[in-house]
Amino acid sequence: MRDVRPQSLGHGIHTIPAPLPFPSPRWVNVYLIERPDGLVMIDCGVDWEPGHQALMEGFASLGLEPEAVDTLIVSHLHPDHVGMAPRLVTEWGCRVVMHRRAATLYERYNDTPGFERWLAALARRHGVPPDLQPVIANLGPRPDFMPPIGPPDVVVDDGERIDLGGGRFLEVVHTPGHEPSHICLRDSRTGILFAGDHVLGRITPVIMYDAATDDALGDYLGSLRRLLELRIGLTYPAHGTIVERGAARVSQILLHHERRLAGMEEVVSLGPATAWQVMGHVFRPHLSTMEQRLALRETVAHLEHLKIGGRLTAFDEDAVLWYRRP
Ligand SMILES: [Zn+2]
């Protein structure tokens, strides 16, 4: 069982694990960095009472004032990272900082019916059986823990510096893949990388086919290689425990996707297949509806990457997309 208590990690960095209403991941790691005149917070969890209470108790046990948070940096537009932002802005008056792409993509985060329509079209296009298509596309009522969000108060670009005072800053590294606006932040004083969901210790982040990019997996692999060039070491992820050797973990994740790509290529080499059929070979059976939705998007992301790289081609039959070997 991992240590899920609030902790001070040294160099003015603290972490508070905030519980999540999902079976997995169960926690998001909220990070706080002390500045001479306030606190910077990275990610905030979803908007529900156990999460809010964990934050408040965490601040108290660390001897910090929640109202000292003047800046909330959000690593990406998923509810476990941005969900509580509107509430914290109201309570603390902090400003929200996100990557430039979030300035438009936040509208999509708010649009559940639009996302359901997109999922229904995706399911049809990729060979999901007709009776299952509405099940896959039905997200149900929007949960209370993800209220609509506004645009970021401040947008940042790759390479930009977020001032921490005393000559210290966080360098923004744009790492699209898990989500198009995803950023990592590198601490200039310690070299520590706040990795969001880009690099996790034990699980690999789901890489989903996404309307905002042609090649989500290509984006992700490029963003991983970027971290190898930066020679990252100590890495603080948004879920799970600290990763001591960031670059080694990045290499493992790259290998995981290479294997998955090769596995899918092999399935398609047996004969033309839809993404739904490939998914049935590659993922374990008896997935929940949510897992099926994620697995389908992950499969399409891999197949599209193979297609863009020339390792597969695709053809249409009755508006369904089939992949095959060239
Ligand atoms: Zn997450």
Tab-separated table of C-alpha atoms and ligand atoms in Angstrom:
chain	number	residue	atom	x	y	z
A	1	MET	CA	0.000	0.000	0.000
A	2	ARG	CA	1.525	3.294	-0.986
A	3	ASP	CA	1.886	6.208	1.339
A	4	VAL	CA	-1.080	8.457	0.648
A	5	ARG	CA	-0.456	11.095	3.277
A	6	PRO	CA	0.427	14.708	2.530
A	7	GLN	CA	4.202	15.053	2.470
A	8	SER	CA	6.913	17.667	2.176
A	9	LEU	CA	9.342	16.541	-0.501
A	10	GLY	CA	12.076	19.122	0.051
A	11	HIS	CA	13.044	22.262	-1.911
A	12	GLY	CA	9.757	23.909	-0.929
A	13	ILE	CA	7.737	21.217	-2.728
A	14	HIS	CA	4.805	19.451	-1.070
A	15	THR	CA	2.250	16.913	-2.221
A	16	ILE	CA	-1.314	16.175	-1.155
A	17	PRO	CA	-2.972	13.029	-2.535
A	18	ALA	CA	-6.615	13.800	-3.386
A	19	PRO	CA	-9.010	10.848	-3.667
A	20	LEU	CA	-10.926	10.284	-6.930
A	21	PRO	CA	-14.376	8.740	-7.487
A	22	PHE	CA	-12.997	6.139	-9.936
A	23	PRO	CA	-11.842	2.536	-9.472
A	24	SER	CA	-8.517	3.542	-11.070
A	25	PRO	CA	-6.575	5.703	-10.573
A	26	ARG	CA	-7.709	6.150	-6.981
A	27	TRP	CA	-5.717	9.319	-6.271
A	28	VAL	CA	-4.314	12.352	-7.965
A	29	ASN	CA	-1.123	13.865	-6.580
A	30	VAL	CA	-1.611	17.594	-6.075
A	31	TYR	CA	1.733	19.424	-5.834
A	32	LEU	CA	2.440	22.707	-4.079
A	33	ILE	CA	5.551	24.819	-4.559
A	34	GLU	CA	6.446	27.599	-2.163
A	35	ARG	CA	7.321	30.995	-3.561
A	36	PRO	CA	8.551	33.973	-1.519
A	37	ASP	CA	5.083	35.558	-1.727
A	38	GLY	CA	2.652	32.662	-2.171
A	39	LEU	CA	2.061	29.129	-3.358
A	40	VAL	CA	1.811	27.553	-6.796
A	41	MET	CA	-0.433	24.506	-7.076
A	42	ILE	CA	-0.227	21.889	-9.844
A	43	ASP	CA	-3.498	20.043	-10.604
A	44	CYS	CA	-6.434	19.870	-8.202
A	45	GLY	CA	-8.535	16.695	-8.532
A	46	VAL	CA	-12.251	16.474	-9.254
A	47	ASP	CA	-14.848	18.625	-7.526
A	48	TRP	CA	-16.232	16.392	-4.794
A	49	GLU	CA	-16.243	16.636	-1.005
A	50	PRO	CA	-13.692	13.905	-0.190
A	51	GLY	CA	-11.215	15.609	-2.536
A	52	HIS	CA	-11.831	19.078	-1.154
A	53	GLN	CA	-11.592	17.800	2.402
A	54	ALA	CA	-8.321	15.978	1.656
A	55	LEU	CA	-6.874	19.228	0.298
A	56	MET	CA	-7.966	21.232	3.343
A	57	GLU	CA	-6.603	18.633	5.774
A	58	GLY	CA	-3.427	18.426	3.720
A	59	PHE	CA	-2.810	22.161	3.884
A	60	ALA	CA	-3.390	22.079	7.656
A	61	SER	CA	-1.019	19.147	8.256
A	62	LEU	CA	1.685	20.796	6.117
A	63	GLY	CA	1.256	24.124	7.926
A	64	LEU	CA	0.279	25.922	4.717
A	65	GLU	CA	-2.538	28.363	3.993
A	66	PRO	CA	-4.879	27.442	1.106
A	67	GLU	CA	-5.505	31.144	0.462
A	68	ALA	CA	-1.790	31.567	-0.251
A	69	VAL	CA	-2.324	29.711	-3.564
A	70	ASP	CA	-2.381	32.447	-6.189
A	71	THR	CA	-1.598	30.230	-9.195
A	72	LEU	CA	-3.136	26.898	-10.194
A	73	ILE	CA	-1.323	25.247	-13.089
A	74	VAL	CA	-3.377	22.510	-14.771
A	75	SER	CA	-1.381	19.829	-16.583
A	76	HIS	CA	-4.237	18.904	-18.942
A	77	LEU	CA	-7.979	18.983	-19.554
A	78	HIS	CA	-9.129	15.838	-17.772
A	79	PRO	CA	-11.495	16.019	-14.797
A	80	ASP	CA	-9.074	14.503	-12.284
A	81	HIS	CA	-6.685	17.396	-13.000
A	82	VAL	CA	-8.933	20.385	-13.709
A	83	GLY	CA	-12.295	19.362	-12.158
A	84	MET	CA	-12.111	21.399	-8.948
A	85	ALA	CA	-10.563	24.478	-10.601
A	86	PRO	CA	-13.784	26.569	-10.767
A	87	ARG	CA	-14.430	26.001	-7.061
A	88	LEU	CA	-10.863	26.888	-6.040
A	89	VAL	CA	-10.934	30.020	-8.204
A	90	THR	CA	-14.098	31.077	-6.366
A	91	GLU	CA	-12.757	30.226	-2.915
A	92	TRP	CA	-9.181	31.472	-3.267
A	93	GLY	CA	-9.246	33.902	-6.185
A	94	CYS	CA	-6.291	32.126	-7.804
A	95	ARG	CA	-5.492	32.394	-11.515
A	96	VAL	CA	-5.551	29.273	-13.709
A	97	VAL	CA	-2.612	28.607	-16.029
A	98	MET	CA	-2.846	26.121	-18.904
A	99	HIS	CA	-1.255	25.444	-22.271
A	100	ARG	CA	-2.422	27.624	-25.163
A	101	ARG	CA	-4.387	24.758	-26.737
A	102	ALA	CA	-6.643	24.620	-23.663
A	103	ALA	CA	-7.914	28.115	-24.534
A	104	THR	CA	-10.116	26.509	-27.200
A	105	LEU	CA	-10.283	22.862	-26.094
A	106	TYR	CA	-11.944	23.753	-22.770
A	107	GLU	CA	-15.196	24.178	-24.735
A	108	ARG	CA	-15.010	20.531	-25.718
A	109	TYR	CA	-14.482	19.539	-22.075
A	110	ASN	CA	-17.808	21.246	-21.296
A	111	ASP	CA	-19.755	19.688	-24.181
A	112	THR	CA	-20.928	16.217	-23.107
A	113	PRO	CA	-23.628	15.878	-25.860
A	114	GLY	CA	-21.074	16.835	-28.519
A	115	PHE	CA	-18.671	14.209	-27.187
A	116	GLU	CA	-21.420	11.565	-27.258
A	117	ARG	CA	-22.206	12.352	-30.897
A	118	TRP	CA	-18.516	12.075	-31.738
A	119	LEU	CA	-18.258	8.732	-29.908
A	120	ALA	CA	-21.316	7.375	-31.758
A	121	ALA	CA	-19.759	8.296	-35.112
A	122	LEU	CA	-16.435	6.765	-34.056
A	123	ALA	CA	-18.137	3.512	-33.009
A	124	ARG	CA	-19.984	3.262	-36.371
A	125	ARG	CA	-16.857	4.065	-38.374
A	126	HIS	CA	-14.703	1.497	-36.594
A	127	GLY	CA	-16.951	-1.552	-36.746
A	128	VAL	CA	-18.601	-1.667	-33.328
A	129	PRO	CA	-21.673	-3.957	-33.626
A	130	PRO	CA	-24.868	-1.865	-34.095
A	131	ASP	CA	-26.428	-2.943	-30.781
A	132	LEU	CA	-23.295	-1.871	-28.894
A	133	GLN	CA	-22.817	1.499	-30.592
A	134	PRO	CA	-25.346	3.402	-28.433
A	135	VAL	CA	-23.947	1.750	-25.296
A	136	ILE	CA	-20.397	2.881	-26.099
A	137	ALA	CA	-21.585	6.405	-26.921
A	138	ASN	CA	-23.812	6.838	-23.871
A	139	LEU	CA	-21.930	8.714	-21.165
A	140	GLY	CA	-24.971	9.145	-18.936
A	141	PRO	CA	-25.683	12.355	-17.054
A	142	ARG	CA	-22.666	14.604	-16.600
A	143	PRO	CA	-21.269	13.944	-13.113
A	144	ASP	CA	-21.421	16.735	-10.517
A	145	PHE	CA	-17.696	16.347	-9.938
A	146	MET	CA	-16.901	17.882	-13.319
A	147	PRO	CA	-18.734	21.216	-13.508
A	148	PRO	CA	-18.194	23.299	-16.648
A	149	ILE	CA	-14.912	25.195	-16.654
A	150	GLY	CA	-13.905	28.557	-18.097
A	151	PRO	CA	-10.920	29.341	-20.312
A	152	PRO	CA	-7.515	29.612	-18.588
A	153	ASP	CA	-6.647	33.051	-17.172
A	154	VAL	CA	-3.106	32.687	-18.452
A	155	VAL	CA	-1.973	30.570	-21.396
A	156	VAL	CA	1.594	29.314	-21.736
A	157	ASP	CA	3.571	27.910	-24.642
A	158	ASP	CA	6.345	25.374	-24.848
A	159	GLY	CA	9.587	26.769	-23.418
A	160	GLU	CA	7.879	29.508	-21.440
A	161	ARG	CA	8.944	30.118	-17.827
A	162	ILE	CA	6.586	30.416	-14.876
A	163	ASP	CA	8.325	32.538	-12.258
A	164	LEU	CA	8.737	31.086	-8.766
A	165	GLY	CA	10.769	34.026	-7.402
A	166	GLY	CA	14.420	34.182	-6.370
A	167	GLY	CA	15.567	33.265	-9.878
A	168	ARG	CA	13.696	29.961	-9.785
A	169	PHE	CA	11.125	29.059	-12.423
A	170	LEU	CA	9.096	26.223	-13.915
A	171	GLU	CA	9.850	25.598	-17.566
A	172	VAL	CA	6.830	24.555	-19.626
A	173	VAL	CA	7.324	21.452	-21.786
A	174	HIS	CA	4.356	20.905	-24.124
A	175	THR	CA	3.798	17.135	-24.229
A	176	PRO	CA	0.688	16.397	-26.341
A	177	GLY	CA	-0.429	12.767	-26.635
A	178	HIS	CA	-2.489	11.787	-23.593
A	179	GLU	CA	-4.389	15.026	-24.235
A	180	PRO	CA	-3.512	17.752	-26.781
A	181	SER	CA	-2.949	20.526	-24.216
A	182	HIS	CA	-0.839	18.390	-21.861
A	183	ILE	CA	2.196	20.058	-20.292
A	184	CYS	CA	5.029	18.919	-18.045
A	185	LEU	CA	6.871	21.429	-15.855
A	186	ARG	CA	10.567	21.364	-15.070
A	187	ASP	CA	11.848	22.993	-11.908
A	188	SER	CA	14.933	25.087	-12.741
A	189	ARG	CA	16.389	24.677	-9.250
A	190	THR	CA	16.212	20.892	-8.869
A	191	GLY	CA	15.630	19.593	-12.399
A	192	ILE	CA	12.590	17.719	-11.061
A	193	LEU	CA	9.928	17.109	-13.712
A	194	PHE	CA	6.259	17.487	-12.768
A	195	ALA	CA	4.966	15.026	-15.329
A	196	GLY	CA	1.162	15.178	-15.062
A	197	ASP	CA	-0.105	11.972	-16.721
A	198	HIS	CA	2.614	11.961	-19.406
A	199	VAL	CA	4.928	9.629	-17.463
A	200	LEU	CA	3.531	7.417	-14.704
A	201	GLY	CA	5.393	4.843	-12.659
A	202	ARG	CA	3.401	1.635	-12.915
A	203	ILE	CA	0.667	2.262	-15.455
A	204	THR	CA	0.952	3.730	-18.918
A	205	PRO	CA	-1.405	6.608	-19.671
A	206	VAL	CA	-4.153	5.780	-22.146
A	207	ILE	CA	-3.489	7.308	-25.578
A	208	MET	CA	-6.804	7.931	-27.259
A	209	TYR	CA	-7.746	8.706	-30.837
A	210	ASP	CA	-8.701	12.362	-30.678
A	211	ALA	CA	-10.549	14.672	-33.082
A	212	ALA	CA	-8.055	17.459	-32.322
A	213	THR	CA	-5.092	15.661	-33.907
A	214	ASP	CA	-4.427	13.223	-36.769
A	215	ASP	CA	-1.913	11.158	-34.850
A	216	ALA	CA	-2.364	11.167	-31.071
A	217	LEU	CA	0.059	8.275	-30.617
A	218	GLY	CA	2.670	9.932	-32.844
A	219	ASP	CA	2.298	13.085	-30.738
A	220	TYR	CA	2.731	11.040	-27.573
A	221	LEU	CA	5.814	9.132	-28.751
A	222	GLY	CA	7.355	12.421	-29.894
A	223	SER	CA	6.617	13.947	-26.483
A	224	LEU	CA	8.292	10.978	-24.774
A	225	ARG	CA	11.423	11.291	-26.942
A	226	ARG	CA	11.475	14.972	-26.072
A	227	LEU	CA	11.934	14.016	-22.405
A	228	LEU	CA	14.814	11.710	-23.298
A	229	GLU	CA	16.519	14.669	-24.997
A	230	LEU	CA	15.951	16.681	-21.821
A	231	ARG	CA	17.625	13.836	-19.859
A	232	ILE	CA	14.974	13.845	-17.175
A	233	GLY	CA	15.725	12.245	-13.824
A	234	LEU	CA	13.564	12.561	-10.726
A	235	THR	CA	9.944	12.727	-11.901
A	236	TYR	CA	6.842	13.627	-9.900
A	237	PRO	CA	3.806	12.075	-11.622
A	238	ALA	CA	0.145	12.997	-11.110
A	239	HIS	CA	-0.723	9.424	-10.073
A	240	GLY	CA	1.181	6.791	-8.099
A	241	THR	CA	4.560	7.089	-6.475
A	242	ILE	CA	7.558	9.189	-7.425
A	243	VAL	CA	9.640	7.936	-10.375
A	244	GLU	CA	13.347	8.105	-9.503
A	245	ARG	CA	14.717	7.445	-12.993
A	246	GLY	CA	12.416	9.268	-15.366
A	247	ALA	CA	14.365	8.571	-18.556
A	248	ALA	CA	14.438	4.820	-17.857
A	249	ARG	CA	10.675	4.831	-17.340
A	250	VAL	CA	10.186	6.767	-20.603
A	251	SER	CA	12.176	4.076	-22.437
A	252	GLN	CA	9.931	1.368	-20.957
A	253	ILE	CA	6.786	3.206	-22.082
A	254	LEU	CA	8.203	3.643	-25.597
A	255	LEU	CA	8.858	-0.111	-25.695
A	256	HIS	CA	5.306	-0.848	-24.487
A	257	HIS	CA	3.864	1.077	-27.456
A	258	GLU	CA	6.315	-0.514	-29.914
A	259	ARG	CA	5.106	-3.927	-28.784
A	260	ARG	CA	1.476	-2.916	-28.996
A	261	LEU	CA	1.985	-1.521	-32.507
A	262	ALA	CA	3.698	-4.749	-33.582
A	263	GLY	CA	0.887	-6.810	-32.014
A	264	MET	CA	-1.783	-4.907	-33.929
A	265	GLU	CA	0.183	-5.069	-37.165
A	266	GLU	CA	0.327	-8.831	-36.707
A	267	VAL	CA	-3.449	-9.116	-36.209
A	268	VAL	CA	-4.077	-7.114	-39.396
A	269	SER	CA	-1.571	-9.263	-41.314
A	270	LEU	CA	-3.991	-12.207	-40.893
A	271	GLY	CA	-6.522	-10.319	-43.034
A	272	PRO	CA	-8.359	-6.973	-43.204
A	273	ALA	CA	-9.818	-5.983	-39.834
A	274	THR	CA	-11.766	-3.161	-38.238
A	275	ALA	CA	-10.440	-1.409	-35.143
A	276	TRP	CA	-13.126	-3.173	-33.110
A	277	GLN	CA	-11.874	-6.577	-34.296
A	278	VAL	CA	-8.233	-5.683	-33.624
A	279	MET	CA	-9.208	-4.484	-30.157
A	280	GLY	CA	-10.806	-7.875	-29.449
A	281	HIS	CA	-7.467	-9.572	-30.144
A	282	VAL	CA	-5.219	-7.174	-28.290
A	283	PHE	CA	-7.177	-6.334	-25.131
A	284	ARG	CA	-8.416	-8.790	-22.534
A	285	PRO	CA	-12.092	-9.861	-22.797
A	286	HIS	CA	-14.943	-8.740	-20.492
A	287	LEU	CA	-14.079	-5.054	-20.417
A	288	SER	CA	-16.525	-2.667	-18.767
A	289	THR	CA	-18.245	-0.162	-21.068
A	290	MET	CA	-15.838	2.563	-20.007
A	291	GLU	CA	-12.878	0.281	-20.615
A	292	GLN	CA	-14.262	-0.647	-24.052
A	293	ARG	CA	-14.586	3.035	-24.929
A	294	LEU	CA	-10.978	3.692	-23.921
A	295	ALA	CA	-9.672	0.494	-25.554
A	296	LEU	CA	-11.404	1.360	-28.845
A	297	ARG	CA	-9.919	4.853	-28.892
A	298	GLU	CA	-6.501	3.464	-27.936
A	299	THR	CA	-6.719	0.858	-30.738
A	300	VAL	CA	-7.717	3.467	-33.333
A	301	ALA	CA	-4.842	5.716	-32.192
A	302	HIS	CA	-2.379	2.855	-32.773
A	303	LEU	CA	-3.885	1.790	-36.131
A	304	GLU	CA	-3.930	5.367	-37.414
A	305	HIS	CA	-0.299	5.747	-36.367
A	306	LEU	CA	0.570	2.573	-38.320
A	307	LYS	CA	-1.346	3.934	-41.305
A	308	ILE	CA	0.382	7.331	-41.191
A	309	GLY	CA	3.734	5.541	-40.970
A	310	GLY	CA	2.904	3.419	-44.054
A	311	ARG	CA	2.845	0.115	-42.139
A	312	LEU	CA	-0.915	-0.294	-42.806
A	313	THR	CA	-3.450	1.033	-45.284
A	314	ALA	CA	-7.198	1.385	-44.908
A	315	PHE	CA	-10.270	1.119	-47.101
A	316	ASP	CA	-13.955	1.928	-46.732
A	317	GLU	CA	-16.765	-0.572	-46.970
A	318	ASP	CA	-20.324	0.597	-46.230
A	319	ALA	CA	-18.874	3.565	-44.301
A	320	VAL	CA	-16.857	1.246	-42.046
A	321	LEU	CA	-13.058	1.567	-42.031
A	322	TRP	CA	-11.004	-1.595	-42.536
A	323	TYR	CA	-7.252	-1.764	-42.023
A	324	ARG	CA	-5.003	-4.062	-44.014
A	325	ARG	CA	-1.350	-4.697	-44.819
A	326	PRO	CA	-0.102	-2.643	-47.800
B	1	ZN	ZN	-5.004	11.816	-14.571
